[in-house]
Amino acid sequence: MTQIALSNLGKKFGAFTALAQMNLTIGDGEFVALLGPSGCGKSTTMNMIAGMVAPTEGDIRFDDRSILNVPMSRRGVGFVFQNYAIFTHMSVRDNLSYGLRAQGVSTPERNRRVSAMADLLQLTPMLDRQAAGLSVNILQRLAIGRSAVVEPAIFLLDEPLSNVDAAFRSVMRSELKELQRQFSQTMVYVTHDQLEAMTMADRIAVMDHGKLLQVGTPLEIYNNPQDIFVARFIGSPGMNILEGRIAQSDKGKLVDLAVIGRSAPLILSGRAAIEDLPEKILFGFRPEQVNPDPNGTLALPVNFVERIGARSILHLGADSMGVKAVLDNQITLPNIGDILRFSIDPKKVRLFDPVSGNAVGGAD
Ligand code: ATP
């Protein structure tokens, strides 16, 4: 069990900056997801922690010790990649016991740990099968087990579920969480899938273009995104962002959203005082916060209804506006072409500066 501290960590490939000024401390036994789109620098960060890539600036410390000069093999790090790395000519059992043998673990202890890991990852019925004949799903599960069974203090996983099918991915999300609960390892998990990050991580580090944008618990990031990129990237669908202007009503300040209407008076306790808000503002609200309301001050036409089981996603407004609402199917849904009149709880509104993209206010 180890704390990882990245300070001013940076990586350049020639003139290209893949990662800049990354400051992040991952607590002992914490599960942190590095989340962001392709090319944002997640794997580069992970590879520097593992020791596969040398930073061009900054430091990495495991507990109190800088590990920049410690070779990969001596960092005590387990690694699982997107593409399973296992010995296909060996049995499942031999794959699981490989690392323990290399560490000289006694046979009874090895057998105990292999059997416990096989149980946890539902590999027991196939322990004596050769890996070569197994499905991609099972092979990836085995790759995770093979790295985890040696109980590394730090466990790094780089998109381990990208190649497995959707149903299996959901099973594996709970198994990985259980794995971490049992072994209390410090886990760093790279993913571009916000659902994976939201469901598994203790904290999420959202990255874009080589920069760390925000770190927080899944709920903090969901409820209080610190900039527009994070607001749109988290959630499925992401936050709706509309251009508006601060206007005065007899009850206080509100946002004039032009054709869509006017918001309810704002209730802000965020970073900016209400009088400091810029006149032009970006108005953010989650699709789940659209509240159908015949007396609502906001209204948009319904373009498309996407049924996703218990709930539906309504595509509202002109294409360029792209507002989405997620509604429970228990209510009578509007039809395509209808006007949806709605309100949004002013406490849930998030405001962003249109120039910097930074959050400038919000409740909580
Ligand atoms: P992905 O999920 O697509 O791997 P990522 O967020 O993990 O995305 P990185 O692999 O860390 O991104 O890459 C960050 C940037 O650095 C990308 O633009 C990538 O092309 C670049 N890069 C990574 N490795 C090298 C390298 N060895 N030489 C040059 N550029 C590199």
mmCIF file of C-alpha atoms and ligand atoms in Angstrom:
data_model
loop_
_atom_site.group_PDB
_atom_site.id
_atom_site.type_symbol
_atom_site.label_atom_id
_atom_site.label_comp_id
_atom_site.label_asym_id
_atom_site.label_seq_id
_atom_site.Cartn_x
_atom_site.Cartn_y
_atom_site.Cartn_z
ATOM 1 C CA MET A 1 0.000 0.000 0.000
ATOM 2 C CA THR A 2 1.542 3.201 -1.169
ATOM 3 C CA GLN A 3 0.707 6.834 -1.733
ATOM 4 C CA ILE A 4 1.621 8.216 -5.151
ATOM 5 C CA ALA A 5 2.448 11.908 -5.485
ATOM 6 C CA LEU A 6 2.917 13.506 -8.883
ATOM 7 C CA SER A 7 4.364 16.983 -8.674
ATOM 8 C CA ASN A 8 4.692 19.308 -11.637
ATOM 9 C CA LEU A 9 4.958 16.195 -13.744
ATOM 10 C CA GLY A 10 5.445 16.843 -17.446
ATOM 11 C CA LYS A 11 6.339 14.989 -20.609
ATOM 12 C CA LYS A 12 7.397 16.342 -23.962
ATOM 13 C CA PHE A 13 7.919 14.290 -27.079
ATOM 14 C CA GLY A 14 10.176 16.635 -29.050
ATOM 15 C CA ALA A 15 8.359 19.955 -29.189
ATOM 16 C CA PHE A 16 4.987 18.341 -28.399
ATOM 17 C CA THR A 17 3.752 18.534 -24.808
ATOM 18 C CA ALA A 18 1.881 15.341 -23.959
ATOM 19 C CA LEU A 19 1.531 16.276 -20.273
ATOM 20 C CA ALA A 20 2.058 19.593 -18.485
ATOM 21 C CA GLN A 21 2.324 20.489 -14.803
ATOM 22 C CA MET A 22 0.408 17.525 -13.425
ATOM 23 C CA ASN A 23 -0.064 17.747 -9.659
ATOM 24 C CA LEU A 24 -1.973 14.878 -8.141
ATOM 25 C CA THR A 25 -1.695 12.878 -4.938
ATOM 26 C CA ILE A 26 -3.271 9.440 -4.946
ATOM 27 C CA GLY A 27 -3.843 8.236 -1.418
ATOM 28 C CA ASP A 28 -2.750 4.918 0.002
ATOM 29 C CA GLY A 29 -5.415 2.384 -1.034
ATOM 30 C CA GLU A 30 -7.305 4.915 -3.119
ATOM 31 C CA PHE A 31 -8.869 4.113 -6.516
ATOM 32 C CA VAL A 32 -8.284 7.047 -8.868
ATOM 33 C CA ALA A 33 -9.433 7.096 -12.488
ATOM 34 C CA LEU A 34 -7.546 9.172 -15.054
ATOM 35 C CA LEU A 35 -10.363 10.118 -17.395
ATOM 36 C CA GLY A 36 -10.259 11.967 -20.696
ATOM 37 C CA PRO A 37 -10.549 11.680 -24.458
ATOM 38 C CA SER A 38 -8.034 9.911 -26.654
ATOM 39 C CA GLY A 39 -4.668 11.676 -26.733
ATOM 40 C CA CYS A 40 -5.152 13.701 -23.524
ATOM 41 C CA GLY A 41 -2.083 12.188 -21.844
ATOM 42 C CA LYS A 42 -3.612 9.481 -19.631
ATOM 43 C CA SER A 43 -1.385 6.616 -20.761
ATOM 44 C CA THR A 44 1.689 8.832 -20.744
ATOM 45 C CA THR A 45 0.988 9.647 -17.080
ATOM 46 C CA MET A 46 0.418 5.988 -16.277
ATOM 47 C CA ASN A 47 3.548 4.893 -18.117
ATOM 48 C CA MET A 48 5.613 7.399 -16.140
ATOM 49 C CA ILE A 49 4.237 6.007 -12.867
ATOM 50 C CA ALA A 50 5.071 2.489 -14.043
ATOM 51 C CA GLY A 51 8.574 3.486 -15.143
ATOM 52 C CA MET A 52 8.140 2.791 -18.853
ATOM 53 C CA VAL A 53 8.460 6.457 -19.828
ATOM 54 C CA ALA A 54 10.808 9.003 -18.225
ATOM 55 C CA PRO A 55 9.316 12.415 -17.373
ATOM 56 C CA THR A 56 10.872 15.533 -18.864
ATOM 57 C CA GLU A 57 10.011 17.522 -15.741
ATOM 58 C CA GLY A 58 8.666 17.104 -12.246
ATOM 59 C CA ASP A 59 8.776 14.285 -9.760
ATOM 60 C CA ILE A 60 6.963 11.075 -8.859
ATOM 61 C CA ARG A 61 7.096 9.937 -5.248
ATOM 62 C CA PHE A 62 5.904 6.671 -3.776
ATOM 63 C CA ASP A 63 5.297 7.516 -0.134
ATOM 64 C CA ASP A 64 8.225 9.778 0.712
ATOM 65 C CA ARG A 65 10.621 8.538 -1.902
ATOM 66 C CA SER A 66 11.254 9.845 -5.408
ATOM 67 C CA ILE A 67 11.202 6.852 -7.724
ATOM 68 C CA LEU A 68 12.501 8.534 -10.848
ATOM 69 C CA ASN A 69 15.721 6.541 -10.648
ATOM 70 C CA VAL A 70 14.046 3.288 -9.638
ATOM 71 C CA PRO A 71 13.706 0.841 -12.559
ATOM 72 C CA MET A 72 10.276 -0.456 -13.476
ATOM 73 C CA SER A 73 10.975 -3.942 -12.122
ATOM 74 C CA ARG A 74 11.664 -2.526 -8.644
ATOM 75 C CA ARG A 75 8.732 -0.129 -8.361
ATOM 76 C CA GLY A 76 6.335 -2.764 -6.988
ATOM 77 C CA VAL A 77 3.760 -1.928 -9.620
ATOM 78 C CA GLY A 78 1.279 -4.319 -11.269
ATOM 79 C CA PHE A 79 0.091 -3.371 -14.739
ATOM 80 C CA VAL A 80 -2.852 -4.461 -16.881
ATOM 81 C CA PHE A 81 -3.169 -3.204 -20.448
ATOM 82 C CA GLN A 82 -6.025 -2.958 -22.912
ATOM 83 C CA ASN A 83 -4.731 -6.035 -24.700
ATOM 84 C CA TYR A 84 -4.468 -8.968 -22.347
ATOM 85 C CA ALA A 85 -0.910 -10.128 -21.783
ATOM 86 C CA ILE A 86 -0.975 -13.766 -20.807
ATOM 87 C CA PHE A 87 0.799 -16.961 -21.820
ATOM 88 C CA THR A 88 -1.665 -18.721 -24.097
ATOM 89 C CA HIS A 89 0.272 -22.006 -24.060
ATOM 90 C CA MET A 90 -0.154 -22.281 -20.296
ATOM 91 C CA SER A 91 -3.170 -23.251 -18.232
ATOM 92 C CA VAL A 92 -5.199 -20.663 -16.355
ATOM 93 C CA ARG A 93 -3.706 -21.984 -13.103
ATOM 94 C CA ASP A 94 -0.127 -21.660 -14.365
ATOM 95 C CA ASN A 95 -0.787 -18.153 -15.614
ATOM 96 C CA LEU A 96 -2.160 -17.169 -12.221
ATOM 97 C CA SER A 97 0.737 -18.744 -10.334
ATOM 98 C CA TYR A 98 3.470 -17.445 -12.662
ATOM 99 C CA GLY A 99 4.304 -14.257 -10.738
ATOM 100 C CA LEU A 100 4.097 -16.005 -7.371
ATOM 101 C CA ARG A 101 6.574 -18.651 -8.536
ATOM 102 C CA ALA A 102 8.916 -15.918 -9.762
ATOM 103 C CA GLN A 103 8.714 -14.361 -6.287
ATOM 104 C CA GLY A 104 9.541 -17.732 -4.670
ATOM 105 C CA VAL A 105 6.227 -17.952 -2.790
ATOM 106 C CA SER A 106 5.835 -21.372 -1.104
ATOM 107 C CA THR A 107 3.585 -23.943 -2.784
ATOM 108 C CA PRO A 108 0.808 -23.987 -0.133
ATOM 109 C CA GLU A 109 0.657 -20.170 -0.063
ATOM 110 C CA ARG A 110 0.742 -20.054 -3.872
ATOM 111 C CA ASN A 111 -2.121 -22.522 -4.107
ATOM 112 C CA ARG A 112 -4.137 -20.577 -1.565
ATOM 113 C CA ARG A 113 -3.698 -17.282 -3.384
ATOM 114 C CA VAL A 114 -4.340 -18.718 -6.835
ATOM 115 C CA SER A 115 -7.498 -20.387 -5.646
ATOM 116 C CA ALA A 116 -8.729 -17.213 -3.873
ATOM 117 C CA MET A 117 -8.070 -15.112 -6.977
ATOM 118 C CA ALA A 118 -9.747 -17.696 -9.229
ATOM 119 C CA ASP A 119 -12.801 -17.591 -6.952
ATOM 120 C CA LEU A 120 -12.939 -13.818 -6.942
ATOM 121 C CA LEU A 121 -12.683 -13.621 -10.722
ATOM 122 C CA GLN A 122 -14.903 -16.633 -11.436
ATOM 123 C CA LEU A 123 -12.049 -18.563 -13.025
ATOM 124 C CA THR A 124 -12.268 -21.641 -10.793
ATOM 125 C CA PRO A 125 -14.121 -23.889 -13.288
ATOM 126 C CA MET A 126 -11.458 -23.285 -15.933
ATOM 127 C CA LEU A 127 -8.294 -23.424 -13.814
ATOM 128 C CA ASP A 128 -6.937 -26.413 -15.710
ATOM 129 C CA ARG A 129 -7.892 -25.263 -19.183
ATOM 130 C CA GLN A 130 -5.273 -23.969 -21.546
ATOM 131 C CA ALA A 131 -5.554 -20.214 -21.987
ATOM 132 C CA ALA A 132 -5.339 -20.483 -25.793
ATOM 133 C CA GLY A 133 -8.955 -21.617 -26.173
ATOM 134 C CA LEU A 134 -10.556 -18.975 -23.942
ATOM 135 C CA SER A 135 -12.638 -15.974 -25.038
ATOM 136 C CA VAL A 136 -11.242 -12.431 -25.060
ATOM 137 C CA ASN A 137 -13.437 -11.620 -22.046
ATOM 138 C CA ILE A 138 -12.001 -14.450 -19.984
ATOM 139 C CA LEU A 139 -8.456 -13.765 -21.124
ATOM 140 C CA GLN A 140 -8.711 -10.184 -19.929
ATOM 141 C CA ARG A 141 -10.133 -11.366 -16.613
ATOM 142 C CA LEU A 142 -7.171 -13.738 -16.362
ATOM 143 C CA ALA A 143 -4.720 -10.930 -17.178
ATOM 144 C CA ILE A 144 -6.193 -8.893 -14.322
ATOM 145 C CA GLY A 145 -5.967 -11.889 -11.974
ATOM 146 C CA ARG A 146 -2.397 -12.606 -13.004
ATOM 147 C CA SER A 147 -1.266 -9.099 -12.128
ATOM 148 C CA ALA A 148 -3.392 -8.828 -8.986
ATOM 149 C CA VAL A 149 -2.438 -12.167 -7.433
ATOM 150 C CA VAL A 150 1.078 -10.988 -6.608
ATOM 151 C CA GLU A 151 -0.589 -8.202 -4.620
ATOM 152 C CA PRO A 152 1.429 -5.271 -5.900
ATOM 153 C CA ALA A 153 1.261 -2.195 -3.673
ATOM 154 C CA ILE A 154 0.215 -0.207 -6.722
ATOM 155 C CA PHE A 155 -2.043 -1.530 -9.436
ATOM 156 C CA LEU A 156 -2.165 0.334 -12.751
ATOM 157 C CA LEU A 157 -4.873 -0.496 -15.278
ATOM 158 C CA ASP A 158 -4.844 1.077 -18.733
ATOM 159 C CA GLU A 159 -8.251 0.739 -20.423
ATOM 160 C CA PRO A 160 -8.497 -2.921 -19.325
ATOM 161 C CA LEU A 161 -12.136 -3.241 -20.355
ATOM 162 C CA SER A 162 -12.089 -1.600 -23.796
ATOM 163 C CA ASN A 163 -11.930 -4.845 -25.695
ATOM 164 C CA VAL A 164 -14.488 -6.829 -23.749
ATOM 165 C CA ASP A 165 -18.174 -6.804 -24.582
ATOM 166 C CA ALA A 166 -20.643 -4.476 -22.878
ATOM 167 C CA ALA A 167 -22.362 -7.004 -20.604
ATOM 168 C CA PHE A 168 -19.034 -8.388 -19.425
ATOM 169 C CA ARG A 169 -17.703 -4.892 -18.859
ATOM 170 C CA SER A 170 -20.438 -4.234 -16.356
ATOM 171 C CA VAL A 171 -19.646 -7.475 -14.471
ATOM 172 C CA MET A 172 -15.945 -6.629 -14.487
ATOM 173 C CA ARG A 173 -16.583 -3.170 -13.070
ATOM 174 C CA SER A 174 -17.954 -4.709 -9.887
ATOM 175 C CA GLU A 175 -15.241 -7.377 -9.794
ATOM 176 C CA LEU A 176 -12.482 -4.789 -10.054
ATOM 177 C CA LYS A 177 -14.041 -2.760 -7.288
ATOM 178 C CA GLU A 178 -14.265 -5.897 -5.140
ATOM 179 C CA LEU A 179 -10.643 -6.731 -5.948
ATOM 180 C CA GLN A 180 -9.568 -3.335 -4.710
ATOM 181 C CA ARG A 181 -11.748 -3.608 -1.609
ATOM 182 C CA GLN A 182 -10.168 -6.947 -0.694
ATOM 183 C CA PHE A 183 -6.553 -6.058 -1.385
ATOM 184 C CA SER A 184 -6.685 -2.322 -0.540
ATOM 185 C CA GLN A 185 -4.215 -1.569 -3.293
ATOM 186 C CA THR A 186 -3.587 1.913 -4.574
ATOM 187 C CA MET A 187 -5.240 1.741 -7.972
ATOM 188 C CA VAL A 188 -4.836 4.031 -10.949
ATOM 189 C CA TYR A 189 -7.259 3.310 -13.745
ATOM 190 C CA VAL A 190 -7.004 4.905 -17.186
ATOM 191 C CA THR A 191 -10.227 5.211 -19.139
ATOM 192 C CA HIS A 192 -12.007 7.399 -21.686
ATOM 193 C CA ASP A 193 -15.334 5.995 -20.489
ATOM 194 C CA GLN A 194 -16.903 8.306 -17.929
ATOM 195 C CA LEU A 195 -19.281 5.575 -16.779
ATOM 196 C CA GLU A 196 -16.364 3.336 -15.776
ATOM 197 C CA ALA A 197 -14.757 6.196 -13.895
ATOM 198 C CA MET A 198 -18.005 7.241 -12.216
ATOM 199 C CA THR A 199 -18.926 3.731 -11.099
ATOM 200 C CA MET A 200 -15.551 2.560 -9.796
ATOM 201 C CA ALA A 201 -13.314 5.401 -8.755
ATOM 202 C CA ASP A 202 -13.025 6.995 -5.322
ATOM 203 C CA ARG A 203 -11.846 10.093 -7.167
ATOM 204 C CA ILE A 204 -11.665 11.036 -10.827
ATOM 205 C CA ALA A 205 -8.914 13.120 -12.435
ATOM 206 C CA VAL A 206 -10.349 14.610 -15.638
ATOM 207 C CA MET A 207 -7.748 15.442 -18.279
ATOM 208 C CA ASP A 208 -7.753 17.132 -21.667
ATOM 209 C CA HIS A 209 -4.916 18.127 -23.997
ATOM 210 C CA GLY A 210 -2.191 17.155 -21.531
ATOM 211 C CA LYS A 211 -3.745 19.074 -18.652
ATOM 212 C CA LEU A 212 -5.405 17.999 -15.451
ATOM 213 C CA LEU A 213 -8.674 19.938 -15.360
ATOM 214 C CA GLN A 214 -10.363 18.747 -12.195
ATOM 215 C CA VAL A 215 -9.974 16.147 -9.467
ATOM 216 C CA GLY A 216 -12.820 15.097 -7.227
ATOM 217 C CA THR A 217 -15.194 12.381 -6.174
ATOM 218 C CA PRO A 218 -17.570 11.232 -8.928
ATOM 219 C CA LEU A 219 -20.410 13.240 -7.367
ATOM 220 C CA GLU A 220 -18.332 16.386 -6.904
ATOM 221 C CA ILE A 221 -17.317 16.267 -10.541
ATOM 222 C CA TYR A 222 -20.853 15.515 -11.695
ATOM 223 C CA ASN A 223 -22.486 18.207 -9.553
ATOM 224 C CA ASN A 224 -19.829 20.874 -9.686
ATOM 225 C CA PRO A 225 -17.792 20.689 -12.877
ATOM 226 C CA GLN A 226 -15.140 23.383 -12.802
ATOM 227 C CA ASP A 227 -15.175 24.010 -16.533
ATOM 228 C CA ILE A 228 -17.253 23.421 -19.626
ATOM 229 C CA PHE A 229 -15.164 20.528 -20.878
ATOM 230 C CA VAL A 230 -15.676 18.589 -17.639
ATOM 231 C CA ALA A 231 -19.374 19.516 -17.619
ATOM 232 C CA ARG A 232 -19.885 18.089 -21.093
ATOM 233 C CA PHE A 233 -17.590 15.075 -20.699
ATOM 234 C CA ILE A 234 -19.184 13.760 -17.501
ATOM 235 C CA GLY A 235 -22.696 12.359 -17.693
ATOM 236 C CA SER A 236 -24.483 10.546 -20.442
ATOM 237 C CA PRO A 237 -25.616 12.718 -22.086
ATOM 238 C CA GLY A 238 -23.326 15.454 -20.771
ATOM 239 C CA MET A 239 -24.422 18.799 -19.360
ATOM 240 C CA ASN A 240 -26.446 21.109 -21.606
ATOM 241 C CA ILE A 241 -24.689 24.418 -22.118
ATOM 242 C CA LEU A 242 -26.594 27.400 -23.518
ATOM 243 C CA GLU A 243 -25.527 30.946 -24.245
ATOM 244 C CA GLY A 244 -27.360 33.502 -22.155
ATOM 245 C CA ARG A 245 -27.290 36.993 -20.722
ATOM 246 C CA ILE A 246 -27.727 38.026 -17.143
ATOM 247 C CA ALA A 247 -30.969 40.000 -16.852
ATOM 248 C CA GLN A 248 -32.775 41.662 -14.005
ATOM 249 C CA SER A 249 -36.277 40.648 -12.945
ATOM 250 C CA ASP A 250 -38.329 42.038 -10.083
ATOM 251 C CA LYS A 251 -37.326 38.956 -8.050
ATOM 252 C CA GLY A 252 -33.607 39.192 -8.753
ATOM 253 C CA LYS A 253 -31.113 38.250 -11.426
ATOM 254 C CA LEU A 254 -31.908 35.534 -13.914
ATOM 255 C CA VAL A 255 -30.520 34.332 -17.224
ATOM 256 C CA ASP A 256 -32.165 35.387 -20.445
ATOM 257 C CA LEU A 257 -31.803 32.430 -22.791
ATOM 258 C CA ALA A 258 -33.310 34.247 -25.784
ATOM 259 C CA VAL A 259 -35.732 32.044 -27.740
ATOM 260 C CA ILE A 260 -35.852 29.347 -25.084
ATOM 261 C CA GLY A 261 -37.081 31.764 -22.371
ATOM 262 C CA ARG A 262 -35.845 33.047 -19.049
ATOM 263 C CA SER A 263 -34.513 31.023 -16.143
ATOM 264 C CA ALA A 264 -35.951 31.308 -12.656
ATOM 265 C CA PRO A 265 -34.077 33.850 -10.505
ATOM 266 C CA LEU A 266 -30.616 32.528 -9.767
ATOM 267 C CA ILE A 267 -29.644 31.128 -6.404
ATOM 268 C CA LEU A 268 -25.892 31.185 -6.227
ATOM 269 C CA SER A 269 -23.447 30.444 -3.492
ATOM 270 C CA GLY A 270 -20.534 29.526 -5.715
ATOM 271 C CA ARG A 271 -17.235 31.204 -6.253
ATOM 272 C CA ALA A 272 -18.584 34.404 -7.784
ATOM 273 C CA ALA A 273 -20.977 36.764 -6.125
ATOM 274 C CA ILE A 274 -24.079 37.233 -8.242
ATOM 275 C CA GLU A 275 -23.254 40.894 -8.919
ATOM 276 C CA ASP A 276 -19.841 39.892 -10.301
ATOM 277 C CA LEU A 277 -21.232 37.682 -13.049
ATOM 278 C CA PRO A 278 -20.260 38.721 -16.572
ATOM 279 C CA GLU A 279 -23.178 39.910 -18.665
ATOM 280 C CA LYS A 280 -22.719 37.130 -21.203
ATOM 281 C CA ILE A 281 -22.836 33.774 -19.528
ATOM 282 C CA LEU A 282 -22.969 30.069 -20.347
ATOM 283 C CA PHE A 283 -25.908 28.435 -18.621
ATOM 284 C CA GLY A 284 -25.410 24.761 -17.738
ATOM 285 C CA PHE A 285 -27.931 22.190 -16.594
ATOM 286 C CA ARG A 286 -27.961 18.421 -16.605
ATOM 287 C CA PRO A 287 -30.467 16.606 -18.878
ATOM 288 C CA GLU A 288 -31.818 14.904 -15.753
ATOM 289 C CA GLN A 289 -32.717 18.303 -14.309
ATOM 290 C CA VAL A 290 -35.195 19.220 -17.024
ATOM 291 C CA ASN A 291 -38.474 19.263 -15.166
ATOM 292 C CA PRO A 292 -41.573 19.186 -17.432
ATOM 293 C CA ASP A 293 -43.775 21.948 -16.070
ATOM 294 C CA PRO A 294 -46.821 23.510 -17.789
ATOM 295 C CA ASN A 295 -46.016 26.772 -15.977
ATOM 296 C CA GLY A 296 -42.273 26.589 -16.735
ATOM 297 C CA THR A 297 -40.626 29.675 -18.194
ATOM 298 C CA LEU A 298 -38.502 27.657 -20.630
ATOM 299 C CA ALA A 299 -39.804 25.946 -23.772
ATOM 300 C CA LEU A 300 -38.300 24.018 -26.668
ATOM 301 C CA PRO A 301 -39.654 21.848 -29.477
ATOM 302 C CA VAL A 302 -39.122 18.093 -29.290
ATOM 303 C CA ASN A 303 -37.079 16.808 -32.265
ATOM 304 C CA PHE A 304 -36.487 13.220 -31.385
ATOM 305 C CA VAL A 305 -37.236 10.761 -28.601
ATOM 306 C CA GLU A 306 -34.651 8.100 -27.811
ATOM 307 C CA ARG A 307 -36.031 5.333 -25.618
ATOM 308 C CA ILE A 308 -33.401 3.808 -23.347
ATOM 309 C CA GLY A 309 -35.419 1.453 -21.159
ATOM 310 C CA ALA A 310 -36.888 2.994 -18.028
ATOM 311 C CA ARG A 311 -36.032 6.488 -19.247
ATOM 312 C CA SER A 312 -36.013 8.404 -22.511
ATOM 313 C CA ILE A 313 -33.670 11.009 -23.916
ATOM 314 C CA LEU A 314 -35.525 13.860 -25.563
ATOM 315 C CA HIS A 315 -33.610 15.863 -28.143
ATOM 316 C CA LEU A 316 -34.907 19.399 -27.901
ATOM 317 C CA GLY A 317 -34.547 22.646 -29.821
ATOM 318 C CA ALA A 318 -32.693 23.542 -32.949
ATOM 319 C CA ASP A 319 -29.812 21.274 -33.913
ATOM 320 C CA SER A 320 -27.184 23.849 -33.097
ATOM 321 C CA MET A 321 -28.632 24.160 -29.617
ATOM 322 C CA GLY A 322 -28.672 20.438 -28.963
ATOM 323 C CA VAL A 323 -30.452 20.441 -25.610
ATOM 324 C CA LYS A 324 -31.203 17.030 -24.160
ATOM 325 C CA ALA A 325 -33.629 16.019 -21.452
ATOM 326 C CA VAL A 326 -33.693 12.686 -19.685
ATOM 327 C CA LEU A 327 -37.209 11.855 -18.554
ATOM 328 C CA ASP A 328 -38.747 8.963 -16.732
ATOM 329 C CA ASN A 329 -40.961 6.840 -18.999
ATOM 330 C CA GLN A 330 -43.614 6.763 -16.279
ATOM 331 C CA ILE A 331 -44.800 10.207 -17.303
ATOM 332 C CA THR A 332 -46.602 10.797 -20.583
ATOM 333 C CA LEU A 333 -43.835 11.808 -22.933
ATOM 334 C CA PRO A 334 -44.378 14.582 -25.474
ATOM 335 C CA ASN A 335 -44.425 13.692 -29.163
ATOM 336 C CA ILE A 336 -42.017 14.832 -31.828
ATOM 337 C CA GLY A 337 -42.984 18.380 -32.844
ATOM 338 C CA ASP A 338 -44.622 19.188 -29.486
ATOM 339 C CA ILE A 339 -43.301 22.076 -27.435
ATOM 340 C CA LEU A 340 -41.904 20.921 -24.089
ATOM 341 C CA ARG A 341 -42.436 23.540 -21.422
ATOM 342 C CA PHE A 342 -40.100 23.029 -18.501
ATOM 343 C CA SER A 343 -38.327 24.497 -15.507
ATOM 344 C CA ILE A 344 -34.935 23.896 -13.952
ATOM 345 C CA ASP A 345 -34.307 24.139 -10.237
ATOM 346 C CA PRO A 346 -32.237 27.342 -9.982
ATOM 347 C CA LYS A 347 -30.061 25.674 -7.315
ATOM 348 C CA LYS A 348 -28.946 23.117 -9.897
ATOM 349 C CA VAL A 349 -27.919 25.602 -12.574
ATOM 350 C CA ARG A 350 -24.195 25.946 -13.268
ATOM 351 C CA LEU A 351 -22.794 29.094 -14.852
ATOM 352 C CA PHE A 352 -19.591 29.321 -16.868
ATOM 353 C CA ASP A 353 -17.517 32.177 -18.213
ATOM 354 C CA PRO A 354 -17.805 32.065 -22.032
ATOM 355 C CA VAL A 355 -14.228 33.316 -22.451
ATOM 356 C CA SER A 356 -12.294 31.083 -20.043
ATOM 357 C CA GLY A 357 -14.825 28.236 -19.872
ATOM 358 C CA ASN A 358 -14.376 28.201 -16.093
ATOM 359 C CA ALA A 359 -17.256 27.778 -13.667
ATOM 360 C CA VAL A 360 -18.223 31.134 -12.214
ATOM 361 C CA GLY A 361 -21.060 30.182 -9.979
ATOM 362 C CA GLY A 362 -23.416 27.539 -8.794
ATOM 363 C CA ALA A 363 -25.086 26.426 -5.653
ATOM 364 C CA ASP A 364 -23.496 24.262 -2.933
HETATM 365 P P1 ATP B 1 -5.250 7.022 -25.828
HETATM 366 O O1 ATP B 1 -6.400 6.522 -25.027
HETATM 367 O O2 ATP B 1 -5.613 7.277 -27.260
HETATM 368 O O3 ATP B 1 -3.978 6.252 -25.643
HETATM 369 P P2 ATP B 1 -4.141 8.915 -23.987
HETATM 370 O O4 ATP B 1 -4.930 9.957 -23.285
HETATM 371 O O5 ATP B 1 -3.712 7.749 -23.197
HETATM 372 O O6 ATP B 1 -4.963 8.480 -25.262
HETATM 373 P P3 ATP B 1 -1.362 9.280 -24.573
HETATM 374 O O7 ATP B 1 -1.163 7.905 -25.122
HETATM 375 O O8 ATP B 1 -0.845 9.571 -23.225
HETATM 376 O O9 ATP B 1 -2.900 9.666 -24.640
HETATM 377 O O10 ATP B 1 -0.755 10.312 -25.610
HETATM 378 C C1 ATP B 1 -0.799 11.714 -25.387
HETATM 379 C C2 ATP B 1 -0.236 12.390 -26.599
HETATM 380 O O11 ATP B 1 1.166 12.120 -26.703
HETATM 381 C C3 ATP B 1 -0.876 11.928 -27.898
HETATM 382 O O12 ATP B 1 -1.049 13.035 -28.743
HETATM 383 C C4 ATP B 1 0.145 10.970 -28.464
HETATM 384 O O13 ATP B 1 0.113 10.961 -29.870
HETATM 385 C C5 ATP B 1 1.463 11.564 -27.957
HETATM 386 N N1 ATP B 1 2.483 10.512 -27.769
HETATM 387 C C6 ATP B 1 2.390 9.457 -26.930
HETATM 388 N N2 ATP B 1 3.526 8.706 -26.995
HETATM 389 C C7 ATP B 1 4.341 9.315 -27.896
HETATM 390 C C8 ATP B 1 5.645 9.042 -28.407
HETATM 391 N N3 ATP B 1 6.344 7.987 -27.995
HETATM 392 N N4 ATP B 1 6.149 9.888 -29.342
HETATM 393 C C9 ATP B 1 5.450 10.969 -29.755
HETATM 394 N N5 ATP B 1 4.225 11.284 -29.303
HETATM 395 C C10 ATP B 1 3.654 10.478 -28.386
#
